[in-house]
Coordinates of C-alpha atoms in Angstrom, one line a residue:
Chain I
M1 CA 28.6 -5.0 9.9
E2 CA 25.5 -7.2 10.4
W3 CA 22.6 -8.0 12.6
D4 CA 19.9 -10.6 12.7
A5 CA 16.6 -9.8 14.5
P6 CA 12.8 -10.1 14.4
A7 CA 11.5 -7.2 12.4
I8 CA 8.3 -5.6 11.0
V9 CA 8.2 -4.6 7.3
L10 CA 7.2 -1.0 7.3
D11 CA 7.4 -0.5 3.5
A12 CA 9.2 -1.8 0.4
R13 CA 9.5 0.2 -2.7
P14 CA 10.6 -1.1 -6.1
Y15 CA 14.2 -0.5 -7.0
G16 CA 15.3 -1.4 -10.5
E17 CA 13.4 -4.3 -12.1
G18 CA 13.2 -6.9 -9.3
D19 CA 14.9 -5.4 -6.3
A20 CA 13.4 -3.3 -3.5
I21 CA 14.5 -0.8 -0.9
A22 CA 12.8 -2.0 2.3
T23 CA 12.3 -0.3 5.6
V24 CA 12.0 -2.7 8.5
M25 CA 11.7 -1.9 12.2
T26 CA 13.5 -3.9 14.9
E27 CA 13.7 -3.6 18.6
A28 CA 17.3 -2.7 18.8
H29 CA 17.8 -0.8 15.5
G30 CA 14.6 1.0 15.1
A31 CA 13.5 1.8 11.5
H32 CA 16.2 0.5 9.3
R33 CA 16.5 0.6 5.5
G34 CA 18.3 -1.9 3.2
L35 CA 18.5 -3.1 -0.3
V36 CA 16.6 -6.3 -0.9
R37 CA 17.9 -8.2 -3.9
G38 CA 15.0 -9.8 -5.7
G39 CA 12.6 -8.3 -3.2
F40 CA 9.9 -7.8 -5.9
A41 CA 10.7 -11.1 -7.7
R42 CA 7.8 -13.5 -7.7
A43 CA 9.3 -15.8 -5.1
R44 CA 10.1 -13.1 -2.5
A45 CA 7.4 -10.5 -3.0
A46 CA 5.0 -12.1 -0.5
V47 CA 7.7 -11.6 2.3
W48 CA 8.1 -7.9 1.7
Q49 CA 4.5 -6.9 2.2
T50 CA 3.8 -4.0 4.6
G51 CA 3.0 -5.3 8.1
N52 CA 4.6 -8.7 7.8
V53 CA 6.7 -9.9 10.7
V54 CA 10.0 -11.3 9.5
Q55 CA 13.3 -12.6 10.8
A56 CA 15.5 -10.0 9.1
R57 CA 19.3 -10.0 8.4
W58 CA 21.1 -6.9 7.5
V59 CA 24.7 -6.9 6.1
A60 CA 26.9 -4.1 5.1
R61 CA 30.6 -3.5 4.9
L62 CA 30.3 -0.2 6.8
A63 CA 27.7 0.9 9.4
D64 CA 26.6 3.9 7.4
Q65 CA 26.0 2.1 4.2
L66 CA 22.5 1.2 3.0
G67 CA 23.4 -2.5 3.2
A68 CA 21.5 -5.6 2.1
L69 CA 18.5 -7.1 3.8
T70 CA 17.3 -10.6 3.6
A71 CA 14.4 -12.1 5.5
E72 CA 12.3 -15.1 6.3
L73 CA 8.6 -14.7 6.9
V74 CA 7.5 -15.3 10.5
H75 CA 3.9 -13.9 10.6
P76 CA 2.0 -13.0 7.4
A77 CA 0.1 -10.1 8.9
A78 CA -0.5 -8.5 5.5
A79 CA -2.1 -11.6 4.0
L80 CA -4.3 -12.1 7.1
A81 CA -5.4 -8.5 7.0
M82 CA -6.2 -8.2 3.3
E83 CA -9.8 -9.6 3.5
D84 CA -11.1 -6.9 5.9
R85 CA -11.1 -3.3 4.9
L86 CA -10.8 -1.9 8.4
T87 CA -8.1 -4.4 9.5
L88 CA -6.1 -3.6 6.3
A89 CA -6.5 0.2 6.9
M90 CA -5.2 -0.2 10.5
L91 CA -2.2 -2.2 9.3
R92 CA -1.4 0.3 6.6
A93 CA -1.9 3.3 8.8
A94 CA 0.3 1.9 11.7
C95 CA 3.1 1.0 9.4
A96 CA 3.0 4.3 7.5
V97 CA 3.0 6.3 10.7
A98 CA 6.0 4.3 12.1
E99 CA 7.8 4.6 8.8
G100 CA 7.3 8.3 8.5
A101 CA 7.6 9.4 12.1
L102 CA 10.5 7.4 13.5
P103 CA 14.0 8.6 12.8
E104 CA 16.1 6.0 11.0
R105 CA 18.3 3.7 13.1
E106 CA 17.0 5.0 16.4
A107 CA 15.8 2.3 18.7
H108 CA 12.3 2.6 20.1
P109 CA 11.7 -0.8 21.8
R110 CA 8.4 0.2 23.4
V111 CA 7.0 1.3 20.0
F112 CA 8.3 -1.8 18.3
G113 CA 7.0 -4.2 21.0
T114 CA 3.5 -2.7 21.0
L115 CA 3.3 -2.6 17.2
L116 CA 4.3 -6.2 17.1
Q117 CA 1.4 -7.1 19.6
L118 CA -1.0 -5.0 17.5
L119 CA -0.1 -6.9 14.3
A120 CA -0.5 -10.2 16.1
R121 CA -4.0 -9.2 17.2
L122 CA -5.3 -7.6 14.0
A123 CA -8.0 -10.1 13.7
Q124 CA -9.8 -8.6 16.7
G125 CA -11.4 -6.1 14.5
P126 CA -12.5 -2.6 15.4
E127 CA -11.9 -3.0 19.1
L128 CA -8.2 -2.8 18.3
L129 CA -8.6 0.8 17.3
A130 CA -8.4 1.9 20.9
D131 CA -5.0 0.1 21.2
L132 CA -3.9 1.7 18.0
V133 CA -4.6 5.2 19.3
R134 CA -2.8 4.3 22.5
W135 CA 0.2 3.1 20.5
E136 CA 0.2 6.4 18.5
A137 CA 0.2 8.3 21.8
M138 CA 3.1 6.2 23.0
L139 CA 4.9 6.9 19.8
L140 CA 4.4 10.6 20.3
A141 CA 5.7 10.3 23.8
D142 CA 8.8 8.4 22.6
L143 CA 9.5 11.1 20.1
G144 CA 9.3 13.8 22.8
Y145 CA 5.8 15.0 22.0
G146 CA 4.0 13.2 24.8
L147 CA 0.4 14.2 25.7
D148 CA -0.3 15.1 29.3
L149 CA -3.6 13.4 29.9
G150 CA -3.5 12.8 33.7
V151 CA -4.5 16.2 35.0
C152 CA -6.5 19.2 34.0
A153 CA -4.3 22.1 32.7
V154 CA -6.8 24.7 34.1
T155 CA -8.0 23.4 37.4
G156 CA -5.5 20.6 38.3
A157 CA -8.4 18.1 38.6
T158 CA -7.8 14.5 37.8
D159 CA -11.3 13.4 37.0
D160 CA -13.9 14.4 34.4
L161 CA -11.2 15.0 31.9
A162 CA -12.9 15.4 28.5
Y163 CA -10.8 17.6 26.2
V164 CA -7.2 18.2 25.1
S165 CA -5.7 21.5 24.2
P166 CA -4.6 21.3 20.5
R167 CA -1.8 23.7 21.4
T168 CA -0.2 22.2 24.5
G169 CA -1.4 18.6 24.4
R170 CA -2.7 18.9 28.0
A171 CA -6.0 17.6 29.2
V172 CA -8.9 19.9 30.2
A173 CA -11.8 18.9 32.5
A174 CA -15.3 19.2 31.0
A175 CA -16.2 21.8 33.6
A176 CA -13.2 24.0 32.9
A177 CA -13.5 24.0 29.1
G178 CA -16.0 26.9 29.1
D179 CA -16.1 28.9 25.8
W180 CA -13.0 27.1 24.6
R181 CA -14.9 23.8 24.2
A182 CA -15.4 24.2 20.5
R183 CA -11.7 24.7 19.9
L184 CA -10.5 21.8 22.1
L185 CA -10.0 18.2 20.9
R186 CA -12.3 15.6 22.5
L187 CA -10.4 13.2 24.8
P188 CA -11.9 9.7 24.5
P189 CA -12.4 7.9 27.8
F190 CA -10.3 4.9 26.7
L191 CA -7.1 7.1 26.8
C192 CA -7.6 7.7 30.5
A193 CA -9.0 4.3 31.6
A194 CA -9.1 0.7 30.5
V195 CA -12.4 0.9 28.6
P196 CA -12.8 -0.2 25.0
G197 CA -14.8 2.7 23.7
D198 CA -17.1 2.9 20.7
A199 CA -16.7 4.1 17.1
A200 CA -17.1 7.7 18.0
D201 CA -14.4 7.4 20.7
W202 CA -12.0 5.7 18.2
R203 CA -12.7 8.5 15.7
D204 CA -12.0 11.1 18.3
G205 CA -8.9 9.3 19.5
L206 CA -7.6 9.1 15.9
R207 CA -8.4 12.8 15.5
L208 CA -6.5 13.6 18.7
T209 CA -3.3 11.7 18.0
G210 CA -3.6 12.6 14.3
H211 CA -3.5 16.3 15.1
F212 CA -0.3 16.0 17.1
L213 CA 1.3 13.5 14.7
A214 CA 0.6 16.0 11.8
R215 CA 1.8 19.0 13.8
D216 CA 4.8 17.6 15.6
A217 CA 6.1 14.2 14.4
F218 CA 5.5 14.9 10.7
G219 CA 5.2 18.6 10.7
H220 CA 8.6 19.2 12.1
R221 CA 10.0 17.1 9.3
H222 CA 7.9 19.0 6.8
L223 CA 5.9 15.9 5.8
P224 CA 2.2 15.5 5.6
L225 CA 0.3 12.9 7.6
P226 CA 0.5 9.7 5.6
A227 CA -2.4 9.1 3.2
A228 CA -3.0 5.7 4.8
R229 CA -3.5 7.3 8.2
I230 CA -5.9 9.9 6.7
A231 CA -7.8 7.0 5.0
L232 CA -8.1 5.2 8.3
Y233 CA -9.5 8.3 10.0
D234 CA -12.0 8.7 7.1
L235 CA -13.1 5.1 7.4
V236 CA -13.6 5.2 11.2
T237 CA -15.5 8.5 10.8
T238 CA -17.8 6.7 8.4
L239 CA -18.1 3.8 10.9
A240 CA -19.0 6.3 13.7
E241 CA -21.7 7.9 11.5
T242 CA -23.3 4.7 10.4
P243 CA -25.9 3.6 12.9
G244 CA -25.5 0.0 14.1
D245 CA -22.0 -0.4 12.7
A246 CA -20.2 0.7 15.8
Chain G
M1 CA 33.3 2.7 -29.4
G2 CA 31.0 3.0 -32.5
G3 CA 30.2 6.7 -32.6
P4 CA 27.4 8.7 -30.9
E5 CA 24.6 7.0 -32.9
V6 CA 25.6 3.5 -31.6
E7 CA 26.0 4.8 -28.1
R8 CA 22.6 6.4 -28.2
L9 CA 21.1 3.2 -29.5
I10 CA 22.7 1.2 -26.7
A11 CA 21.6 3.8 -24.1
L12 CA 18.0 3.6 -25.3
L13 CA 17.9 -0.2 -25.4
A14 CA 19.4 -0.3 -21.9
R15 CA 16.4 1.5 -20.5
L16 CA 14.0 -1.3 -21.6
P17 CA 12.8 -3.8 -19.0
G18 CA 15.0 -6.9 -18.8
L19 CA 18.0 -5.2 -20.5
G20 CA 21.0 -3.7 -18.8
P21 CA 24.0 -2.0 -20.5
R22 CA 25.7 -5.3 -21.3
S23 CA 22.7 -7.0 -22.9
A24 CA 21.8 -3.7 -24.6
R25 CA 25.2 -3.8 -26.3
R26 CA 24.7 -7.3 -27.4
A27 CA 21.2 -6.5 -28.8
A28 CA 22.5 -3.3 -30.5
L29 CA 25.4 -5.3 -32.1
R30 CA 23.0 -7.9 -33.4
L31 CA 20.8 -5.3 -34.9
L32 CA 23.7 -3.4 -36.5
Q33 CA 25.3 -6.5 -37.9
Q34 CA 22.0 -7.4 -39.7
P35 CA 20.4 -4.1 -40.6
Q36 CA 18.3 -5.4 -43.5
T37 CA 16.7 -8.3 -41.6
R38 CA 16.6 -6.9 -38.0
L39 CA 17.3 -3.2 -37.6
L40 CA 15.2 -1.7 -40.4
P41 CA 12.1 -3.9 -39.8
L42 CA 12.4 -3.2 -36.1
A43 CA 12.7 0.6 -36.8
A44 CA 9.7 0.4 -39.1
A45 CA 7.7 -1.6 -36.6
L46 CA 8.5 0.9 -33.8
N47 CA 7.6 3.8 -36.0
E48 CA 4.4 2.2 -37.0
A49 CA 3.5 1.4 -33.4
A50 CA 4.3 4.9 -32.2
R51 CA 2.0 6.3 -35.0
A52 CA -0.9 3.9 -34.7
V53 CA -1.2 2.6 -31.1
R54 CA -3.3 4.6 -28.7
T55 CA -5.1 4.1 -25.4
C56 CA -8.7 2.8 -25.8
Q57 CA -11.0 5.4 -24.4
L58 CA -13.4 2.7 -23.0
C59 CA -11.1 0.3 -21.3
G60 CA -7.6 1.7 -21.3
N61 CA -6.1 -1.0 -23.3
L62 CA -3.3 -0.2 -25.9
D63 CA -4.5 -0.9 -29.4
S64 CA -4.3 0.5 -32.9
A65 CA -8.1 0.9 -32.9
D66 CA -10.2 3.0 -30.5
P67 CA -12.4 1.4 -29.2
C68 CA -9.9 -1.4 -29.0
T69 CA -10.3 -4.8 -30.6
L70 CA -11.6 -6.3 -27.4
C71 CA -14.2 -3.6 -26.7
A72 CA -15.4 -3.8 -30.3
D73 CA -15.7 -7.5 -30.4
P74 CA -19.4 -8.4 -30.5
R75 CA -18.8 -11.9 -29.3
R76 CA -17.6 -10.8 -25.9
D77 CA -19.9 -10.8 -22.8
R78 CA -20.6 -7.1 -22.3
G79 CA -22.3 -7.8 -18.9
I80 CA -19.0 -8.6 -17.1
V81 CA -16.1 -6.2 -16.7
C82 CA -12.8 -7.3 -15.3
V83 CA -10.8 -4.5 -13.6
V84 CA -7.0 -4.9 -13.8
E85 CA -4.1 -2.8 -12.6
G86 CA -2.3 -2.4 -15.9
V87 CA -2.3 -3.3 -19.6
G88 CA 0.2 -6.1 -18.8
D89 CA -2.4 -7.8 -16.6
L90 CA -5.0 -7.4 -19.3
W91 CA -2.7 -9.1 -21.8
A92 CA -1.9 -11.9 -19.3
L93 CA -5.6 -12.7 -18.9
E94 CA -6.1 -12.5 -22.7
R95 CA -3.1 -14.8 -23.2
A96 CA -4.8 -17.3 -20.9
G97 CA -7.9 -17.2 -23.0
V98 CA -10.2 -17.9 -20.0
F99 CA -12.1 -14.6 -19.8
R100 CA -14.7 -13.6 -22.4
G101 CA -16.0 -10.4 -20.9
L102 CA -14.7 -6.8 -21.2
Y103 CA -11.8 -5.2 -19.3
H104 CA -11.1 -2.0 -17.5
V105 CA -7.5 -0.8 -16.9
L106 CA -7.3 1.1 -13.6
G107 CA -3.7 2.4 -14.3
G108 CA -2.2 1.4 -10.9
T109 CA -3.2 0.9 -7.3
L110 CA -3.5 3.3 -4.4
S111 CA 0.0 3.8 -3.0
A112 CA 1.3 6.4 -0.7
L113 CA 4.9 5.4 -1.6
A114 CA 4.4 5.7 -5.3
G115 CA 2.2 8.8 -4.8
T116 CA -0.8 7.2 -6.5
R117 CA -4.0 8.9 -5.2
P118 CA -7.6 8.0 -6.0
E119 CA -7.8 10.8 -8.6
D120 CA -4.8 9.2 -10.4
L121 CA -6.7 6.0 -11.1
A122 CA -9.1 5.6 -14.1
T123 CA -12.2 5.1 -11.9
E124 CA -14.4 7.8 -13.6
P125 CA -14.5 6.0 -16.9
L126 CA -15.4 2.8 -15.1
L127 CA -18.2 4.5 -13.2
A128 CA -19.4 6.0 -16.5
R129 CA -19.6 2.5 -18.0
L130 CA -21.7 1.3 -15.0
R131 CA -24.0 4.3 -15.3
A132 CA -24.5 3.5 -19.0
G133 CA -26.0 0.2 -17.8
G134 CA -25.8 -3.4 -19.1
I135 CA -23.0 -4.4 -16.7
V136 CA -24.1 -7.1 -14.1
E137 CA -20.8 -8.1 -12.6
V138 CA -17.4 -6.4 -11.9
I139 CA -14.4 -8.7 -11.3
L140 CA -11.6 -7.1 -9.4
A141 CA -8.4 -8.7 -10.6
L142 CA -5.9 -6.7 -8.7
G143 CA -2.6 -7.9 -7.2
A144 CA -2.6 -9.8 -4.0
T145 CA -0.6 -7.1 -2.3
V146 CA -1.4 -4.6 0.5
D147 CA -1.8 -1.8 -2.0
G148 CA -3.9 -4.1 -4.3
A149 CA -6.2 -5.1 -1.5
A150 CA -6.6 -1.6 -0.3
T151 CA -7.5 -0.5 -3.8
A152 CA -10.0 -3.3 -4.1
H153 CA -11.7 -2.3 -0.8
W154 CA -11.8 1.3 -1.9
L155 CA -13.2 0.5 -5.3
T156 CA -15.8 -1.8 -3.9
E157 CA -17.1 1.1 -1.9
R158 CA -17.3 3.2 -5.0
L159 CA -19.0 0.5 -7.0
S160 CA -21.5 -0.8 -4.5
P161 CA -24.2 1.9 -5.1
F162 CA -24.6 0.6 -8.6
G163 CA -26.0 -2.7 -7.3
V164 CA -23.8 -4.9 -9.6
A165 CA -22.2 -8.1 -8.4
I166 CA -18.6 -7.5 -7.3
S167 CA -16.2 -10.4 -7.1
R168 CA -12.5 -10.8 -6.7
V169 CA -10.1 -13.3 -8.3
G170 CA -9.2 -16.2 -6.0
Q171 CA -6.0 -16.4 -4.1
G172 CA -4.1 -19.5 -3.0
V173 CA -2.3 -22.5 -4.2
P174 CA -0.9 -22.1 -7.8
I175 CA -1.3 -24.8 -10.3
G176 CA 1.6 -27.2 -10.0
G177 CA 2.5 -25.8 -6.6
A178 CA 3.2 -28.0 -3.6
L179 CA 1.9 -26.9 -0.2
D180 CA 5.2 -27.3 1.6
V181 CA 6.9 -24.6 -0.5
L182 CA 4.2 -22.0 -0.2
D183 CA 4.6 -19.0 2.1
D184 CA 2.4 -18.8 5.2
G185 CA 0.4 -15.9 3.7
T186 CA -0.6 -17.8 0.6
L187 CA -1.5 -20.8 2.6
A188 CA -3.7 -18.7 4.9
A189 CA -5.4 -17.1 1.8
A190 CA -5.9 -20.6 0.3
L191 CA -7.5 -22.0 3.4
R192 CA -9.7 -18.9 3.8
G193 CA -10.8 -19.2 0.2
R194 CA -11.6 -22.9 0.4
R195 CA -14.9 -24.0 -1.3
P196 CA -17.0 -27.2 -1.3
F197 CA -15.6 -29.9 -3.5

């Protein structure tokens, strides 16, 4: 059994002294693990950094074996992101969410393709947060936990949508929120229209998708939201509360 | 093969870094064949190290004295602290003999995979040293990995209120390294970190 495909390194953990168990994500094979011989050796460690885009090759005798991974670096996203705190936080959060939420060896081509584009555009800075939130919403939809943000769950209106029910994931118009307003999650405008948003919108977007990721994608697997994702939310919250930084 | 004592010795040696069962057997055989010159001195040295070596309360180094030899050395520059991930990194910098300040061993990097959280790192002792005053610069000598960089950013945020200069070790072309064999990430870091010449 073997395949050869462009892949994103989602994580690599040490195994033994110099080897690693890596999780990569490909278009056709989804999140896929494999043993990387010498993955943490000095010569190869740079390839297996989280977020890097590689040309990966997986080989095993049988399909259900762990198999061995080898890779050539295609795009050093990790090295390019290391200098900037927010960029690095976005890279770590996206990879941690994909690694933790996606079932192994289940293809999610949309999620892969969009994550690939995100990694290529990391240098854009905070504006990319809106796309990251959209990607998380897409990931939720791919896993069967899609949010219904097109129409108000109460009135059926399609405009003035400002909130999301934390229970059903359906949008609620501002006029229909009433006394429930405090219990609803704020729906940032960039999730309904092609607008970039500001730091407060990105924070609210991360809060929105974070709630459903924690409850559905991770909660159903009895896993907490990844620490890297929580750290990104904290960082964006700080950004939103710092005047002039947004 | 040689009784339970020998098996136990081999099993313990095999747990050491760089040794597997096969090399542990060879090492055990060499030790047992020359007990007076190899085995007993090694046993005595291990016993002595276990008894005497402790973690320095100031910097986290391993030494038989507390504060360690480096922290107690009056010739070292006490205004500069180099933060490293582990004792191995501290020893590597000392081996190079290029740094004459003090150290601080963080005890790891933030890592969701390894389960290392902020509270698991030795940041409080570092902050206490800064509060005590006298430190003008903190050098972050953490690994050029995603976890190392994330830890450096997080630590910078914790250290910035103290008003000390915070710097990071350079990243790029290694001495003796040719550009055509470097990976793209290292090349990018080297170009980004270029300086007037």
